[in-house]
Amino acid sequence: MWRHEEVRIEGIYRADRRDTFVTRSMESAELEYGGIPGDLHFGWTKKAGAREPMYPRGTEIFNRRQVSVASVEECTRIAEELGIEEVRPEWLGANLAITGYPELSRLSPGSRIIFPDGAGLLCEGENLPCIQPGKILQQRFPDQPQLASRFVKASRGLRGIVCVVEKPGPIRRGETATLAICRSRAENES
Amino acid sequence: MWRHEEVRIEGIYRADRRDTFVTRSMESAELEYGGIPGDLHFGWTKKAGAREPMYPRGTEIFNRRQVSVASVEECTRIAEELGIEEVRPEWLGANLAITGYPELSRLSPGSRIIFPDGAGLLCEGENLPCIQPGKILQQRFPDQPQLASRFVKASRGLRGIVCVVEKPGPIRRGETATLAICRSRAENES
């Protein structure tokens, strides 16, 4: 049922400025139910938006994207695809950046990230690309044509995952966490 | 991204007796954040058990199995497999029973069940078989050999799904709900 992999927490970030979704680096954070306190996406509930077309826009719903996690390896692939130097996790609005699991965006929902002090994240699935980070990239690399629109296609399947805080607790940059990968029935039967 | 199917709510149930997980039928219910008030599995959080081996047993964690949904068609398949007359959703501890989507247990995580009055459930994935319902079946059909142990194998991949309440609201027996099925990237690209 479960397969385990080790990953390194390369960065912890929070979107704590009123005018932008771009996150800023932190040494450590306290995961609480709802996410990282002070972060733009923190909360038990959220307002339904473009990603939840089954609800009228603005409806209060459960927040399943409390914490977003990016893979450093996938960020590198997006940068290569776009022909730019780098794509920083902060520019995607990521809360965590990890190395050691280059296929992060394909992590099966129901998988967990377990931290050394016992905190845990529950993977809710792939983070879907939106155009906003592309606009940030365009500001950073003004000489590159049409980065904003090219970003969505270039980052498809590489945007990392969204998670719910399953178990609160402290997390620190540089520590090693364990991925508990939920295997599908097909994998279990093979 | 989304494919839609109509399903009928054949039953609504609650485990509201202290000594059993077996549920009892209700005409209607009010879905709240955390599940169906008064139900055994109601709550924002739960104690970690055998299904969450990544946490010490008894740890307080987020409750991702607030509401369990069974498919009438899959219950029939379990009964056929076991050679018994019927398997009632109540005996599985189900909170909802639906018809119209015979492959319910394979519903992709991230899919939704949307009710006519706006309430919504978020699919967290397959409900894993446990031995308890088998013991109930054994009591009901005492002449059938080893139902308790045979149940786990017979019900694998047929036990329905577990859900989080994404949008609170009333639900009623007999109404038609919409499945919003989250298509995988592979399906989207084909």
Coordinates of N, CA and C in Angstrom, one line a residue, chain A residues 12-95:
Chain A
I12 N 11.1 27.1 2.6 CA 9.7 27.4 3.2 C 9.4 28.8 2.9
Y13 N 8.2 29.0 2.4 CA 7.8 30.4 2.0 C 6.4 30.7 2.4
R14 N 6.2 32.1 2.5 CA 4.9 32.5 2.8 C 4.5 33.8 2.0
A15 N 3.3 33.8 1.5 CA 2.8 35.0 0.8 C 2.2 35.9 1.9
D16 N 3.0 36.9 2.4 CA 2.5 37.7 3.5 C 2.5 39.2 3.2
R17 N 2.4 39.5 1.9 CA 2.3 40.9 1.5 C 0.9 41.1 0.8
R18 N 0.3 42.2 1.0 CA -1.1 42.4 0.6 C -1.3 42.4 -0.9
D19 N -0.3 42.8 -1.6 CA -0.5 43.1 -3.0 C 0.0 42.0 -4.0
T20 N 0.5 40.9 -3.5 CA 1.0 39.8 -4.3 C 0.9 38.5 -3.7
F21 N 0.8 37.5 -4.6 CA 0.8 36.1 -4.2 C 2.2 35.5 -4.1
V22 N 3.2 36.3 -4.5 CA 4.6 35.8 -4.5 C 5.0 35.6 -3.0
T23 N 5.6 34.5 -2.8 CA 6.0 34.1 -1.4 C 7.4 34.6 -1.1
R24 N 7.7 34.7 0.3 CA 9.0 35.0 0.8 C 9.6 34.0 1.7
S25 N 10.9 33.8 1.6 CA 11.5 32.7 2.3 C 11.5 32.8 3.8
M26 N 11.4 31.7 4.5 CA 11.4 31.7 6.0 C 12.3 30.5 6.4
E27 N 12.9 30.7 7.6 CA 13.8 29.6 8.1 C 13.0 28.4 8.5
S28 N 11.8 28.7 9.1 CA 11.0 27.6 9.7 C 9.6 28.1 9.7
A29 N 8.6 27.2 10.0 CA 7.2 27.6 10.1 C 6.5 26.6 11.0
E30 N 5.4 27.1 11.5 CA 4.5 26.2 12.3 C 3.3 25.9 11.4
L31 N 3.2 24.6 11.0 CA 2.1 24.2 10.3 C 0.9 24.1 11.2
E32 N -0.2 24.8 10.9 CA -1.5 24.7 11.7 C -2.5 24.1 10.8
Y33 N -3.6 23.6 11.4 CA -4.8 23.3 10.5 C -5.1 24.5 9.8
G34 N -5.2 24.4 8.4 CA -5.5 25.6 7.6 C -4.3 26.0 6.8
G35 N -3.1 25.6 7.2 CA -1.9 26.0 6.5 C -0.8 26.7 7.3
I36 N -0.2 27.7 6.7 CA 0.9 28.4 7.4 C 0.3 29.8 7.8
P37 N 0.2 30.0 9.1 CA -0.5 31.3 9.6 C 0.2 32.5 8.9
G38 N -0.7 33.4 8.5 CA -0.2 34.6 7.8 C 0.0 34.5 6.3
D39 N -0.2 33.3 5.8 CA 0.0 33.1 4.4 C -1.4 33.4 3.7
L40 N -1.2 33.8 2.4 CA -2.4 34.2 1.6 C -3.4 33.0 1.5
H41 N -3.0 31.8 1.5 CA -3.9 30.7 1.3 C -4.3 30.0 2.7
F42 N -3.9 30.6 3.8 CA -4.2 30.0 5.1 C -5.7 30.1 5.4
G43 N -6.2 29.0 5.9 CA -7.6 29.0 6.3 C -8.3 27.7 6.1
W44 N -9.2 27.4 7.0 CA -10.1 26.1 6.9 C -10.9 26.2 5.6
T45 N -11.4 27.4 5.3 CA -12.2 27.6 4.2 C -11.6 28.6 3.2
K46 N -12.2 28.7 2.0 CA -11.7 29.7 1.0 C -12.9 30.1 0.2
K47 N -12.8 31.0 -0.7 CA -13.8 31.4 -1.6 C -13.7 30.6 -2.9
A48 N -14.7 30.0 -3.4 CA -14.7 29.3 -4.7 C -14.3 30.2 -5.8
G49 N -13.4 29.7 -6.7 CA -12.9 30.5 -7.8 C -12.9 29.7 -9.1
A50 N -12.0 30.1 -10.0 CA -12.0 29.4 -11.3 C -11.7 27.9 -11.2
R51 N -11.0 27.5 -10.2 CA -10.6 26.1 -10.1 C -11.8 25.2 -9.6
E52 N -12.9 25.9 -9.1 CA -14.0 25.2 -8.6 C -15.3 25.6 -9.3
P53 N -15.4 25.2 -10.6 CA -16.5 25.7 -11.4 C -17.8 25.1 -11.0
M54 N -17.8 24.1 -10.1 CA -19.1 23.5 -9.7 C -19.8 24.3 -8.6
Y55 N -19.2 25.4 -8.1 CA -19.8 26.3 -7.1 C -19.9 27.7 -7.7
P56 N -20.9 28.4 -7.3 CA -20.9 29.8 -7.7 C -19.7 30.5 -7.2
R57 N -19.1 31.4 -8.0 CA -17.9 32.1 -7.6 C -18.1 32.9 -6.3
G58 N -17.2 32.7 -5.4 CA -17.3 33.4 -4.1 C -18.0 32.6 -3.0
T59 N -18.5 31.5 -3.3 CA -19.1 30.6 -2.3 C -18.0 30.2 -1.3
E60 N -18.4 30.2 0.0 CA -17.4 29.7 1.0 C -17.3 28.2 0.9
I61 N -16.2 27.6 0.7 CA -16.0 26.2 0.6 C -14.8 25.7 1.4
F62 N -14.6 24.5 1.7 CA -13.5 23.9 2.4 C -12.2 24.2 1.5
N63 N -11.1 24.6 2.2 CA -9.9 24.9 1.5 C -9.0 23.7 1.4
R64 N -8.9 23.2 0.2 CA -8.1 22.0 0.0 C -6.7 22.4 -0.6
R65 N -6.4 23.7 -0.8 CA -5.1 24.1 -1.2 C -4.4 25.0 -0.2
Q66 N -4.3 24.4 1.0 CA -3.8 25.2 2.2 C -2.3 25.4 2.0
V67 N -1.6 24.4 1.5 CA -0.2 24.5 1.4 C 0.2 24.0 0.0
S68 N 1.0 24.8 -0.8 CA 1.4 24.3 -2.1 C 2.9 23.9 -2.0
V69 N 3.2 22.8 -2.7 CA 4.6 22.3 -2.7 C 5.1 22.2 -4.1
A70 N 6.3 22.8 -4.3 CA 6.9 22.8 -5.6 C 8.2 21.9 -5.6
S71 N 8.5 21.3 -6.7 CA 9.7 20.5 -6.8 C 10.8 21.3 -7.5
V72 N 12.0 21.4 -6.9 CA 13.1 22.2 -7.5 C 13.4 21.6 -8.9
E73 N 13.4 20.3 -9.1 CA 13.7 19.7 -10.3 C 12.6 20.1 -11.4
E74 N 11.4 20.1 -11.0 CA 10.3 20.6 -12.0 C 10.4 22.0 -12.3
C75 N 10.8 22.9 -11.3 CA 11.0 24.3 -11.6 C 12.1 24.5 -12.7
T76 N 13.2 23.6 -12.6 CA 14.3 23.7 -13.5 C 13.8 23.3 -14.9
R77 N 12.9 22.3 -15.0 CA 12.3 21.9 -16.3 C 11.5 23.0 -16.9
I78 N 10.7 23.7 -16.1 CA 9.9 24.8 -16.6 C 10.8 25.9 -17.2
A79 N 11.9 26.2 -16.4 CA 12.8 27.3 -16.9 C 13.5 26.9 -18.2
E80 N 13.9 25.6 -18.3 CA 14.5 25.1 -19.6 C 13.5 25.3 -20.7
E81 N 12.3 24.9 -20.5 CA 11.2 24.9 -21.5 C 11.0 26.4 -22.0
L82 N 11.1 27.3 -21.0 CA 10.8 28.7 -21.3 C 12.1 29.4 -21.8
G83 N 13.3 28.8 -21.7 CA 14.5 29.4 -22.1 C 14.9 30.5 -21.2
I84 N 14.7 30.4 -19.9 CA 15.1 31.4 -19.0 C 16.0 30.8 -17.9
E85 N 16.7 31.6 -17.2 CA 17.7 31.2 -16.2 C 17.2 30.3 -15.1
E86 N 16.1 30.8 -14.5 CA 15.5 30.1 -13.4 C 14.1 30.4 -13.2
V87 N 13.4 29.5 -12.5 CA 12.0 29.7 -12.1 C 12.0 29.5 -10.6
R88 N 11.9 30.5 -9.8 CA 12.0 30.3 -8.3 C 10.7 29.9 -7.8
P89 N 10.7 29.0 -6.8 CA 9.4 28.6 -6.1 C 8.6 29.8 -5.7
E90 N 9.2 30.8 -5.2 CA 8.5 32.0 -4.7 C 7.6 32.6 -5.8
W91 N 8.1 32.6 -7.0 CA 7.4 33.2 -8.1 C 6.1 32.5 -8.5
L92 N 6.1 31.2 -8.1 CA 4.9 30.3 -8.3 C 4.0 30.5 -7.1
G93 N 4.4 31.2 -6.1 CA 3.6 31.2 -4.9 C 3.7 30.0 -4.0
A94 N 4.7 29.2 -4.2 CA 4.9 27.9 -3.5 C 5.1 28.2 -2.0
N95 N 4.7 27.3 -1.2 CA 4.9 27.4 0.3 C 6.1 26.5 0.7

